[in-house]
PDB file of C-alpha atoms and ligand atoms in Angstrom:
ATOM      1  CA  MET A 191      54.027 150.829  84.217  1.00 74.00           C
ATOM      2  CA  GLN A 192      50.564 150.054  86.316  1.00 74.00           C
ATOM      3  CA  ARG A 193      50.944 149.169  90.035  1.00 74.00           C
ATOM      4  CA  THR A 194      48.970 146.321  91.003  1.00 75.00           C
ATOM      5  CA  GLU A 195      48.836 144.327  93.760  1.00 92.00           C
ATOM      6  CA  ARG A 196      51.574 141.962  94.614  1.00 93.00           C
ATOM      7  CA  PHE A 197      49.689 139.076  94.639  1.00 96.00           C
ATOM      8  CA  GLN A 198      47.636 139.881  91.187  1.00 97.00           C
ATOM      9  CA  ARG A 199      51.097 140.020  89.715  1.00 97.00           C
ATOM     10  CA  ALA A 200      52.253 137.013  91.968  1.00 98.00           C
ATOM     11  CA  ALA A 201      48.854 134.473  91.103  1.00 98.00           C
ATOM     12  CA  GLY A 202      49.357 136.195  87.581  1.00 98.00           C
ATOM     13  CA  ALA A 203      52.625 134.304  86.986  1.00 98.00           C
ATOM     14  CA  VAL A 204      52.004 131.156  88.763  1.00 98.00           C
ATOM     15  CA  VAL A 205      48.389 130.712  87.147  1.00 98.00           C
ATOM     16  CA  GLY A 206      49.410 132.000  83.781  1.00 98.00           C
ATOM     17  CA  SER A 207      52.014 129.515  82.959  1.00 98.00           C
ATOM     18  CA  ALA A 208      49.643 126.999  83.229  1.00 98.00           C
ATOM     19  CA  VAL A 209      47.561 128.450  81.450  1.00 98.00           C
ATOM     20  CA  GLY A 210      49.984 128.862  78.636  1.00 98.00           C
ATOM     21  CA  ASP A 211      51.008 125.101  79.377  1.00 98.00           C
ATOM     22  CA  ALA A 212      47.418 123.531  79.540  1.00 98.00           C
ATOM     23  CA  LEU A 213      46.845 125.983  76.009  1.00 98.00           C
ATOM     24  CA  GLY A 214      49.796 125.133  74.243  1.00 98.00           C
ATOM     25  CA  ALA A 215      49.871 120.841  74.455  1.00 97.00           C
ATOM     26  CA  PRO A 216      47.536 120.802  72.456  1.00 97.00           C
ATOM     27  CA  PHE A 217      49.613 122.173  69.472  1.00 97.00           C
ATOM     28  CA  GLU A 218      53.094 120.736  70.784  1.00 94.00           C
ATOM     29  CA  PHE A 219      55.233 119.940  67.285  1.00 91.00           C
ATOM     30  CA  GLY A 220      52.775 121.891  65.251  1.00 90.00           C
ATOM     31  CA  PRO A 221      52.924 124.313  62.188  1.00 92.00           C
ATOM     32  CA  ARG A 222      52.676 128.201  62.402  1.00 96.00           C
ATOM     33  CA  GLY A 223      49.249 129.762  63.000  1.00 97.00           C
ATOM     34  CA  ALA A 224      47.589 126.517  63.784  1.00 97.00           C
ATOM     35  CA  PHE A 225      46.137 128.403  67.428  1.00 97.00           C
ATOM     36  CA  THR A 226      44.761 131.257  64.932  1.00 97.00           C
ATOM     37  CA  ALA A 227      43.151 129.503  62.628  1.00 96.00           C
ATOM     38  CA  ARG A 228      41.391 127.404  64.885  1.00 96.00           C
ATOM     39  CA  PHE A 229      40.504 130.352  66.784  1.00 97.00           C
ATOM     40  CA  PRO A 230      40.732 133.036  64.636  1.00 96.00           C
ATOM     41  CA  THR A 231      38.737 135.667  66.993  1.00 94.00           C
ATOM     42  CA  PRO A 232      39.917 136.321  70.124  1.00 93.00           C
ATOM     43  CA  GLY A 233      37.836 136.266  73.209  1.00 91.00           C
ATOM     44  CA  VAL A 234      35.073 133.672  71.164  1.00 89.00           C
ATOM     45  CA  GLY A 235      36.204 130.714  73.970  1.00 93.00           C
ATOM     46  CA  GLY A 236      36.333 127.150  73.216  1.00 95.00           C
ATOM     47  CA  GLU A 237      40.297 127.633  73.349  1.00 97.00           C
ATOM     48  CA  MET A 238      41.040 125.013  76.388  1.00 97.00           C
ATOM     49  CA  CYS A 239      40.404 122.127  73.231  1.00 94.00           C
ATOM     50  CA  GLY A 240      42.566 119.778  74.398  1.00 95.00           C
ATOM     51  CA  GLY A 241      43.939 117.578  72.088  1.00 94.00           C
ATOM     52  CA  GLY A 242      46.853 114.918  71.821  1.00 92.00           C
ATOM     53  CA  GLY A 243      46.086 113.144  74.404  1.00 95.00           C
ATOM     54  CA  TRP A 244      45.264 116.064  76.780  1.00 97.00           C
ATOM     55  CA  ASP A 245      42.268 116.684  78.178  1.00 97.00           C
ATOM     56  CA  PRO A 246      40.688 120.268  78.052  1.00 98.00           C
ATOM     57  CA  GLY A 247      42.126 122.338  80.415  1.00 98.00           C
ATOM     58  CA  GLU A 248      45.319 119.593  81.699  1.00 98.00           C
ATOM     59  CA  ALA A 249      48.221 121.023  82.727  1.00 98.00           C
ATOM     60  CA  THR A 250      51.492 118.590  81.479  1.00 98.00           C
ATOM     61  CA  ASP A 251      55.135 118.900  82.848  1.00 98.00           C
ATOM     62  CA  ASP A 252      56.126 122.138  82.724  1.00 98.00           C
ATOM     63  CA  THR A 253      53.450 122.829  85.609  1.00 98.00           C
ATOM     64  CA  GLN A 254      53.571 119.709  87.471  1.00 98.00           C
ATOM     65  CA  MET A 255      56.925 120.610  87.672  1.00 98.00           C
ATOM     66  CA  ALA A 256      56.950 124.400  89.100  1.00 98.00           C
ATOM     67  CA  VAL A 257      54.100 122.892  91.693  1.00 98.00           C
ATOM     68  CA  LEU A 258      56.939 120.204  92.626  1.00 98.00           C
ATOM     69  CA  VAL A 259      59.772 123.069  93.210  1.00 98.00           C
ATOM     70  CA  ALA A 260      56.782 124.684  95.197  1.00 98.00           C
ATOM     71  CA  GLU A 261      55.643 122.049  97.558  1.00 98.00           C
ATOM     72  CA  SER A 262      58.855 121.619  98.034  1.00 98.00           C
ATOM     73  CA  LEU A 263      59.305 125.503  98.834  1.00 98.00           C
ATOM     74  CA  LEU A 264      56.888 125.037 101.304  1.00 98.00           C
ATOM     75  CA  GLU A 265      57.082 122.140 102.881  1.00 97.00           C
ATOM     76  CA  ARG A 266      61.222 122.191 103.664  1.00 97.00           C
ATOM     77  CA  ASP A 267      60.811 125.409 104.454  1.00 96.00           C
ATOM     78  CA  GLY A 268      63.071 127.115 101.633  1.00 97.00           C
ATOM     79  CA  LEU A 269      65.153 125.446  98.543  1.00 98.00           C
ATOM     80  CA  ASP A 270      66.249 122.249  99.827  1.00 98.00           C
ATOM     81  CA  LEU A 271      67.858 121.030  96.060  1.00 98.00           C
ATOM     82  CA  PRO A 272      68.060 117.013  97.217  1.00 98.00           C
ATOM     83  CA  ASP A 273      64.227 117.194  98.667  1.00 98.00           C
ATOM     84  CA  ILE A 274      63.310 118.491  95.192  1.00 98.00           C
ATOM     85  CA  PHE A 275      65.479 116.687  93.139  1.00 98.00           C
ATOM     86  CA  ALA A 276      64.374 113.837  95.373  1.00 98.00           C
ATOM     87  CA  ARG A 277      60.600 114.824  94.139  1.00 98.00           C
ATOM     88  CA  PHE A 278      61.444 114.956  90.824  1.00 98.00           C
ATOM     89  CA  GLN A 279      62.907 111.696  90.288  1.00 97.00           C
ATOM     90  CA  ARG A 280      59.742 110.744  92.266  1.00 97.00           C
ATOM     91  CA  TRP A 281      57.370 112.168  89.476  1.00 97.00           C
ATOM     92  CA  ALA A 282      59.653 110.838  86.241  1.00 96.00           C
ATOM     93  CA  ALA A 283      59.093 107.326  88.304  1.00 95.00           C
ATOM     94  CA  SER A 284      54.923 107.906  87.529  1.00 95.00           C
ATOM     95  CA  GLU A 285      54.900 107.531  83.593  1.00 91.00           C
ATOM     96  CA  PRO A 286      54.193 111.168  82.758  1.00 95.00           C
ATOM     97  CA  LYS A 287      51.867 111.769  80.230  1.00 94.00           C
ATOM     98  CA  ASP A 288      55.450 114.326  79.295  1.00 91.00           C
ATOM     99  CA  ILE A 289      58.871 114.837  80.242  1.00 93.00           C
ATOM    100  CA  GLY A 290      61.333 116.300  78.382  1.00 88.00           C
ATOM    101  CA  LEU A 291      64.022 112.982  77.112  1.00 86.00           C
ATOM    102  CA  GLN A 292      67.247 114.893  79.123  1.00 88.00           C
ATOM    103  CA  THR A 293      65.242 116.028  82.173  1.00 92.00           C
ATOM    104  CA  GLU A 294      63.952 111.909  82.189  1.00 93.00           C
ATOM    105  CA  ASP A 295      67.975 110.442  82.100  1.00 92.00           C
ATOM    106  CA  VAL A 296      69.232 113.082  84.634  1.00 95.00           C
ATOM    107  CA  LEU A 297      66.067 111.475  86.571  1.00 96.00           C
ATOM    108  CA  THR A 298      66.674 107.844  85.874  1.00 94.00           C
ATOM    109  CA  ASN A 299      70.405 107.520  85.090  1.00 89.00           C
ATOM    110  CA  GLY A 300      70.911 106.611  89.560  1.00 92.00           C
ATOM    111  CA  MET A 301      73.173 109.128  90.127  1.00 94.00           C
ATOM    112  CA  PRO A 302      72.536 111.467  93.076  1.00 96.00           C
ATOM    113  CA  TRP A 303      71.508 115.079  92.535  1.00 97.00           C
ATOM    114  CA  ASP A 304      74.522 116.969  92.649  1.00 96.00           C
ATOM    115  CA  LEU A 305      76.058 114.935  90.497  1.00 95.00           C
ATOM    116  CA  ALA A 306      73.198 114.030  87.591  1.00 95.00           C
ATOM    117  CA  ALA A 307      72.796 116.588  85.692  1.00 95.00           C
ATOM    118  CA  ALA A 308      76.684 116.884  85.235  1.00 93.00           C
ATOM    119  CA  ILE A 309      77.603 113.985  84.053  1.00 92.00           C
ATOM    120  CA  HIS A 310      74.369 113.879  81.810  1.00 92.00           C
ATOM    121  CA  PHE A 311      75.745 116.892  80.229  1.00 93.00           C
ATOM    122  CA  GLN A 312      79.812 116.223  79.913  1.00 89.00           C
ATOM    123  CA  VAL A 313      78.499 112.844  77.863  1.00 89.00           C
ATOM    124  CA  ASN A 314      75.974 114.347  75.564  1.00 87.00           C
ATOM    125  CA  ARG A 315      77.336 117.938  75.332  1.00 82.00           C
ATOM    126  CA  ARG A 316      74.730 119.427  74.857  1.00 76.00           C
ATOM    127  CA  ALA A 317      72.203 120.154  77.453  1.00 72.00           C
ATOM    128  CA  ALA A 318      70.691 123.866  76.872  1.00 90.00           C
ATOM    129  CA  GLY A 319      67.087 121.714  76.457  1.00 93.00           C
ATOM    130  CA  ASN A 320      63.597 124.965  78.012  1.00 96.00           C
ATOM    131  CA  GLY A 321      63.191 122.372  80.776  1.00 95.00           C
ATOM    132  CA  ALA A 322      64.864 123.542  83.211  1.00 97.00           C
ATOM    133  CA  LEU A 323      63.245 127.519  82.416  1.00 98.00           C
ATOM    134  CA  MET A 324      59.730 126.280  82.073  1.00 98.00           C
ATOM    135  CA  ARG A 325      59.059 125.391  84.836  1.00 98.00           C
ATOM    136  CA  ALA A 326      60.552 128.246  86.856  1.00 98.00           C
ATOM    137  CA  SER A 327      56.877 130.466  87.746  1.00 98.00           C
ATOM    138  CA  THR A 328      56.813 129.278  91.857  1.00 98.00           C
ATOM    139  CA  SER A 329      60.238 129.750  92.435  1.00 98.00           C
ATOM    140  CA  ALA A 330      60.427 133.226  90.639  1.00 98.00           C
ATOM    141  CA  VAL A 331      57.064 134.114  92.830  1.00 98.00           C
ATOM    142  CA  HIS A 332      59.658 132.762  95.768  1.00 98.00           C
ATOM    143  CA  PHE A 333      62.506 133.655  95.914  1.00 98.00           C
ATOM    144  CA  ALA A 334      61.603 137.514  94.622  1.00 98.00           C
ATOM    145  CA  PRO A 335      60.816 139.086  97.981  1.00 97.00           C
ATOM    146  CA  ALA A 336      64.561 138.084  98.656  1.00 97.00           C
ATOM    147  CA  GLY A 337      65.969 140.452  95.803  1.00 98.00           C
ATOM    148  CA  ARG A 338      67.875 140.127  93.181  1.00 98.00           C
ATOM    149  CA  GLU A 339      71.164 137.933  94.312  1.00 98.00           C
ATOM    150  CA  ALA A 340      69.148 135.729  95.601  1.00 98.00           C
ATOM    151  CA  THR A 341      66.912 134.805  93.101  1.00 98.00           C
ATOM    152  CA  MET A 342      68.778 134.194  90.413  1.00 98.00           C
ATOM    153  CA  ASP A 343      71.122 132.008  92.572  1.00 98.00           C
ATOM    154  CA  ALA A 344      67.904 129.731  93.477  1.00 98.00           C
ATOM    155  CA  ALA A 345      67.119 130.023  90.343  1.00 98.00           C
ATOM    156  CA  ARG A 346      70.831 128.475  88.719  1.00 98.00           C
ATOM    157  CA  ARG A 347      70.966 126.171  91.874  1.00 98.00           C
ATOM    158  CA  ILE A 348      67.120 124.757  90.911  1.00 98.00           C
ATOM    159  CA  ALA A 349      68.264 124.870  86.858  1.00 98.00           C
ATOM    160  CA  ALA A 350      71.051 122.566  87.962  1.00 97.00           C
ATOM    161  CA  LEU A 351      69.261 119.583  89.075  1.00 98.00           C
ATOM    162  CA  THR A 352      68.101 118.954  85.478  1.00 97.00           C
ATOM    163  CA  HIS A 353      70.577 120.899  83.189  1.00 96.00           C
ATOM    164  CA  GLY A 354      74.218 120.592  83.358  1.00 95.00           C
ATOM    165  CA  ASP A 355      74.385 123.149  80.982  1.00 95.00           C
ATOM    166  CA  ARG A 356      75.016 127.253  82.197  1.00 96.00           C
ATOM    167  CA  ALA A 357      72.854 128.201  79.563  1.00 97.00           C
ATOM    168  CA  ALA A 358      69.426 126.976  81.000  1.00 97.00           C
ATOM    169  CA  TRP A 359      71.019 128.136  84.473  1.00 97.00           C
ATOM    170  CA  GLU A 360      71.317 131.587  82.759  1.00 98.00           C
ATOM    171  CA  ALA A 361      68.327 131.734  81.126  1.00 98.00           C
ATOM    172  CA  THR A 362      66.254 130.202  84.227  1.00 98.00           C
ATOM    173  CA  ALA A 363      67.704 133.211  86.573  1.00 98.00           C
ATOM    174  CA  ILE A 364      66.812 135.910  83.690  1.00 98.00           C
ATOM    175  CA  PHE A 365      63.042 134.781  83.926  1.00 98.00           C
ATOM    176  CA  HIS A 366      63.175 134.433  88.093  1.00 98.00           C
ATOM    177  CA  GLU A 367      64.942 138.387  88.067  1.00 98.00           C
ATOM    178  CA  LEU A 368      61.784 139.619  85.315  1.00 98.00           C
ATOM    179  CA  VAL A 369      59.165 138.214  87.586  1.00 98.00           C
ATOM    180  CA  ARG A 370      61.085 139.994  90.234  1.00 98.00           C
ATOM    181  CA  VAL A 371      61.535 143.409  88.969  1.00 98.00           C
ATOM    182  CA  THR A 372      57.580 142.942  87.540  1.00 98.00           C
ATOM    183  CA  PHE A 373      57.132 142.861  90.906  1.00 97.00           C
ATOM    184  CA  GLU A 374      58.032 145.965  91.686  1.00 96.00           C
ATOM    185  CA  ASP A 375      55.835 147.741  89.374  1.00 95.00           C
ATOM    186  CA  THR A 376      59.045 148.363  86.472  1.00 96.00           C
ATOM    187  CA  ASP A 377      58.462 147.089  82.948  1.00 97.00           C
ATOM    188  CA  PRO A 378      60.429 144.268  82.295  1.00 98.00           C
ATOM    189  CA  LEU A 379      61.195 144.534  79.161  1.00 98.00           C
ATOM    190  CA  ALA A 380      62.721 147.955  80.084  1.00 98.00           C
ATOM    191  CA  ALA A 381      64.646 146.416  82.240  1.00 98.00           C
ATOM    192  CA  LEU A 382      66.565 143.874  79.985  1.00 98.00           C
ATOM    193  CA  PRO A 383      69.507 145.229  79.696  1.00 97.00           C
ATOM    194  CA  ASP A 384      70.391 145.495  83.467  1.00 97.00           C
ATOM    195  CA  ILE A 385      69.387 141.933  83.449  1.00 98.00           C
ATOM    196  CA  LEU A 386      71.479 140.891  80.756  1.00 98.00           C
ATOM    197  CA  ALA A 387      74.650 142.619  82.616  1.00 98.00           C
ATOM    198  CA  LEU A 388      73.847 139.919  85.241  1.00 97.00           C
ATOM    199  CA  VAL A 389      74.455 137.035  82.642  1.00 98.00           C
ATOM    200  CA  ARG A 390      77.966 135.815  82.924  1.00 97.00           C
ATOM    201  CA  PRO A 391      79.259 137.075  80.187  1.00 97.00           C
ATOM    202  CA  ASP A 392      80.616 133.995  78.080  1.00 96.00           C
ATOM    203  CA  HIS A 393      76.921 133.494  77.973  1.00 97.00           C
ATOM    204  CA  ARG A 394      75.810 136.994  77.816  1.00 97.00           C
ATOM    205  CA  ASP A 395      76.199 138.007  73.948  1.00 97.00           C
ATOM    206  CA  ARG A 396      73.517 135.073  72.954  1.00 96.00           C
ATOM    207  CA  TYR A 397      71.029 136.197  75.298  1.00 98.00           C
ATOM    208  CA  ALA A 398      71.367 139.595  74.384  1.00 98.00           C
ATOM    209  CA  THR A 399      70.997 138.336  70.648  1.00 98.00           C
ATOM    210  CA  VAL A 400      67.260 136.477  71.251  1.00 98.00           C
ATOM    211  CA  LEU A 401      66.062 139.417  73.629  1.00 98.00           C
ATOM    212  CA  ALA A 402      67.093 142.247  71.676  1.00 97.00           C
ATOM    213  CA  PRO A 403      63.868 144.164  70.815  1.00 97.00           C
ATOM    214  CA  ASP A 404      64.401 144.084  67.022  1.00 97.00           C
ATOM    215  CA  TRP A 405      64.308 140.156  67.429  1.00 98.00           C
ATOM    216  CA  HIS A 406      61.318 137.675  66.131  1.00 98.00           C
ATOM    217  CA  PRO A 407      61.093 134.202  66.430  1.00 97.00           C
ATOM    218  CA  ASP A 408      62.033 133.742  62.947  1.00 96.00           C
ATOM    219  CA  GLN A 409      65.778 134.561  63.360  1.00 95.00           C
ATOM    220  CA  ALA A 410      66.026 131.675  65.567  1.00 93.00           C
ATOM    221  CA  THR A 411      69.134 129.644  65.064  1.00 90.00           C
ATOM    222  CA  GLU A 412      67.683 126.852  66.818  1.00 90.00           C
ATOM    223  CA  PHE A 413      64.412 124.877  67.499  1.00 91.00           C
ATOM    224  CA  ASN A 414      62.217 126.518  70.490  1.00 92.00           C
ATOM    225  CA  GLY A 415      62.866 123.492  72.918  1.00 92.00           C
ATOM    226  CA  ALA A 416      66.390 125.402  73.223  1.00 95.00           C
ATOM    227  CA  VAL A 417      66.357 127.316  76.030  1.00 97.00           C
ATOM    228  CA  TRP A 418      67.602 130.715  74.180  1.00 97.00           C
ATOM    229  CA  PRO A 419      64.592 131.000  71.265  1.00 97.00           C
ATOM    230  CA  CYS A 420      61.897 129.822  73.842  1.00 98.00           C
ATOM    231  CA  LEU A 421      62.753 133.131  76.151  1.00 98.00           C
ATOM    232  CA  GLY A 422      63.612 135.068  72.893  1.00 98.00           C
ATOM    233  CA  SER A 423      60.232 134.083  71.690  1.00 98.00           C
ATOM    234  CA  ALA A 424      58.758 134.192  75.469  1.00 98.00           C
ATOM    235  CA  ILE A 425      60.128 138.201  75.540  1.00 98.00           C
ATOM    236  CA  TRP A 426      58.853 138.769  72.376  1.00 98.00           C
ATOM    237  CA  ALA A 427      55.128 137.958  72.689  1.00 98.00           C
ATOM    238  CA  LEU A 428      55.745 139.993  75.277  1.00 98.00           C
ATOM    239  CA  ARG A 429      56.689 143.195  73.461  1.00 98.00           C
ATOM    240  CA  THR A 430      54.811 142.381  70.839  1.00 98.00           C
ATOM    241  CA  THR A 431      50.970 142.496  72.467  1.00 98.00           C
ATOM    242  CA  THR A 432      49.154 144.311  74.636  1.00 98.00           C
ATOM    243  CA  SER A 433      47.040 141.693  77.104  1.00 98.00           C
ATOM    244  CA  PHE A 434      47.451 138.654  77.899  1.00 98.00           C
ATOM    245  CA  GLU A 435      45.100 136.842  76.209  1.00 98.00           C
ATOM    246  CA  ASP A 436      47.308 138.139  72.532  1.00 98.00           C
ATOM    247  CA  ALA A 437      50.803 137.175  73.954  1.00 98.00           C
ATOM    248  CA  ILE A 438      49.553 133.913  74.533  1.00 98.00           C
ATOM    249  CA  ARG A 439      48.274 133.636  70.918  1.00 98.00           C
ATOM    250  CA  ALA A 440      51.203 134.891  70.023  1.00 98.00           C
ATOM    251  CA  ALA A 441      52.910 132.720  72.076  1.00 98.00           C
ATOM    252  CA  ILE A 442      51.165 129.227  70.773  1.00 98.00           C
ATOM    253  CA  ASP A 443      51.366 130.504  67.225  1.00 98.00           C
ATOM    254  CA  LEU A 444      54.805 130.001  67.010  1.00 98.00           C
ATOM    255  CA  GLY A 445      54.955 126.374  66.608  1.00 97.00           C
ATOM    256  CA  GLY A 446      57.648 123.785  67.696  1.00 96.00           C
ATOM    257  CA  ASP A 447      57.511 123.537  71.339  1.00 96.00           C
ATOM    258  CA  THR A 448      54.481 125.576  72.513  1.00 97.00           C
ATOM    259  CA  ASP A 449      53.428 124.290  75.509  1.00 97.00           C
ATOM    260  CA  THR A 450      56.519 124.968  77.375  1.00 98.00           C
ATOM    261  CA  VAL A 451      56.484 128.550  75.014  1.00 98.00           C
ATOM    262  CA  ALA A 452      53.040 129.514  76.327  1.00 98.00           C
ATOM    263  CA  ALA A 453      53.897 128.328  79.817  1.00 98.00           C
ATOM    264  CA  VAL A 454      57.587 131.239  79.655  1.00 98.00           C
ATOM    265  CA  THR A 455      55.099 133.453  78.186  1.00 98.00           C
ATOM    266  CA  GLY A 456      52.329 133.290  80.786  1.00 98.00           C
ATOM    267  CA  GLY A 457      54.326 133.447  83.224  1.00 98.00           C
ATOM    268  CA  LEU A 458      56.189 136.920  82.207  1.00 98.00           C
ATOM    269  CA  ALA A 459      52.548 137.739  80.885  1.00 98.00           C
ATOM    270  CA  GLY A 460      50.858 136.960  84.033  1.00 98.00           C
ATOM    271  CA  ALA A 461      53.097 138.900  86.577  1.00 98.00           C
ATOM    272  CA  TYR A 462      52.919 141.962  83.988  1.00 98.00           C
ATOM    273  CA  TYR A 463      49.428 142.023  83.462  1.00 98.00           C
ATOM    274  CA  GLY A 464      48.267 140.226  86.914  1.00 98.00           C
ATOM    275  CA  LEU A 465      45.190 137.641  87.669  1.00 98.00           C
ATOM    276  CA  ASN A 466      41.998 139.120  86.866  1.00 98.00           C
ATOM    277  CA  ALA A 467      43.812 139.568  83.110  1.00 98.00           C
ATOM    278  CA  ILE A 468      43.820 136.104  82.291  1.00 98.00           C
ATOM    279  CA  PRO A 469      40.548 134.668  81.023  1.00 98.00           C
ATOM    280  CA  THR A 470      38.316 132.596  83.149  1.00 98.00           C
ATOM    281  CA  ARG A 471      37.481 130.572  80.499  1.00 97.00           C
ATOM    282  CA  TRP A 472      40.936 129.367  80.803  1.00 98.00           C
ATOM    283  CA  THR A 473      41.651 129.386  84.205  1.00 98.00           C
ATOM    284  CA  GLN A 474      38.049 127.828  84.626  1.00 98.00           C
ATOM    285  CA  PRO A 475      38.759 124.317  83.118  1.00 98.00           C
ATOM    286  CA  LEU A 476      42.523 124.290  84.520  1.00 98.00           C
ATOM    287  CA  HIS A 477      43.907 121.907  86.201  1.00 98.00           C
ATOM    288  CA  VAL A 478      47.568 119.949  87.127  1.00 98.00           C
ATOM    289  CA  PRO A 479      47.495 115.975  87.957  1.00 98.00           C
ATOM    290  CA  LEU A 480      50.959 115.193  89.929  1.00 97.00           C
ATOM    291  CA  PRO A 481      52.292 111.805  89.048  1.00 96.00           C
ATOM    292  CA  GLY A 482      53.527 109.844  91.740  1.00 92.00           C
ATOM    293  CA  SER A 483      51.173 111.746  94.308  1.00 91.00           C
ATOM    294  CA  ASP A 484      48.221 109.133  95.475  1.00 90.00           C
ATOM    295  CA  GLY A 485      45.995 110.768  92.121  1.00 91.00           C
ATOM    296  CA  ARG A 486      46.222 114.387  92.940  1.00 97.00           C
ATOM    297  CA  VAL A 487      44.935 117.322  91.073  1.00 98.00           C
ATOM    298  CA  LEU A 488      45.393 121.209  91.108  1.00 98.00           C
ATOM    299  CA  HIS A 489      42.502 123.226  90.722  1.00 98.00           C
ATOM    300  CA  LEU A 490      42.782 127.033  90.492  1.00 98.00           C
ATOM    301  CA  ALA A 491      42.003 127.563  94.076  1.00 98.00           C
ATOM    302  CA  ASP A 492      45.169 125.202  94.695  1.00 98.00           C
ATOM    303  CA  LEU A 493      47.173 127.116  93.036  1.00 98.00           C
ATOM    304  CA  LEU A 494      45.968 130.247  94.606  1.00 98.00           C
ATOM    305  CA  HIS A 495      46.573 128.802  97.737  1.00 97.00           C
ATOM    306  CA  LEU A 496      50.478 127.385  96.653  1.00 97.00           C
ATOM    307  CA  THR A 497      50.909 131.168  95.311  1.00 97.00           C
ATOM    308  CA  HIS A 498      49.365 133.073  98.702  1.00 96.00           C
ATOM    309  CA  SER A 499      51.905 130.270 100.668  1.00 96.00           C
ATOM    310  CA  LEU A 500      54.812 130.439  98.591  1.00 96.00           C
ATOM    311  CA  GLY A 501      54.848 134.175 100.238  1.00 83.00           C
ATOM    312  CA  CYS A 502      52.703 136.604  98.428  1.00 61.00           C
TER     313      CYS A 502
HETATM  314 MG1   MG B 157      55.291 120.358  78.761  1.00 66.38          MG
END
């Protein structure tokens, strides 16, 4: 795999995820192939189209929560789980345009930070949504230098703030480790068997299925708002394309939870191809409103500054 400057990969992960989120948002819950139907020729432009309540280039909850995690890591000088949870709560109380049902319930049920998700899971039993995986780009960048065990552990603990189902923790841990190995110029797809061996045994089989080289999103047994097909689809998009742009197009064309599938794809593809591979016509209109923070809106330069501060 090509040697790429570490900052290129780190910024690629953070910005790539945000770009995928903003490109996918107008197509959420739409049919298969909607992106290609509207934009048949790659590279032409106009894809940051907005719609469905989103302005062109506007990032959704996926990126907003990733920024909240990043700012906590920086301002608290490391992992402060109660602080991340409190930031999530302030944000959730500020009426973001988009928030996952499960995430909203956990952040507003009045329970303390270390019980809210677990109690939600005990009551509902279904908590394997992709809402923790979707926001992992910044924490993956921050914890990569700490090594395999530390980055996977941090991923699980941040995921557990809103998701009581360990399946959501394991997907986030896999994502963190994929980003880490990519930073070391290792092919993330080639690393998958080794990474699967680090997944908790009782969750390994389901991830081995959706991350297998011959798995196709058509074989998903759940909607791609669930964590297994979401991660599987992102890996599939990376595996079956040869550029950042094509990976994102493939992800959005799957339909369903397009902003999140494209955000996860964009995080991995951005780390793989680097920031320079992300079309500037996509990064230029990109912006991340932050409900609950006095109207702050982050742009590309802010995301690059954030990435630099996170340790790259
Ligand atoms: Mg979203």
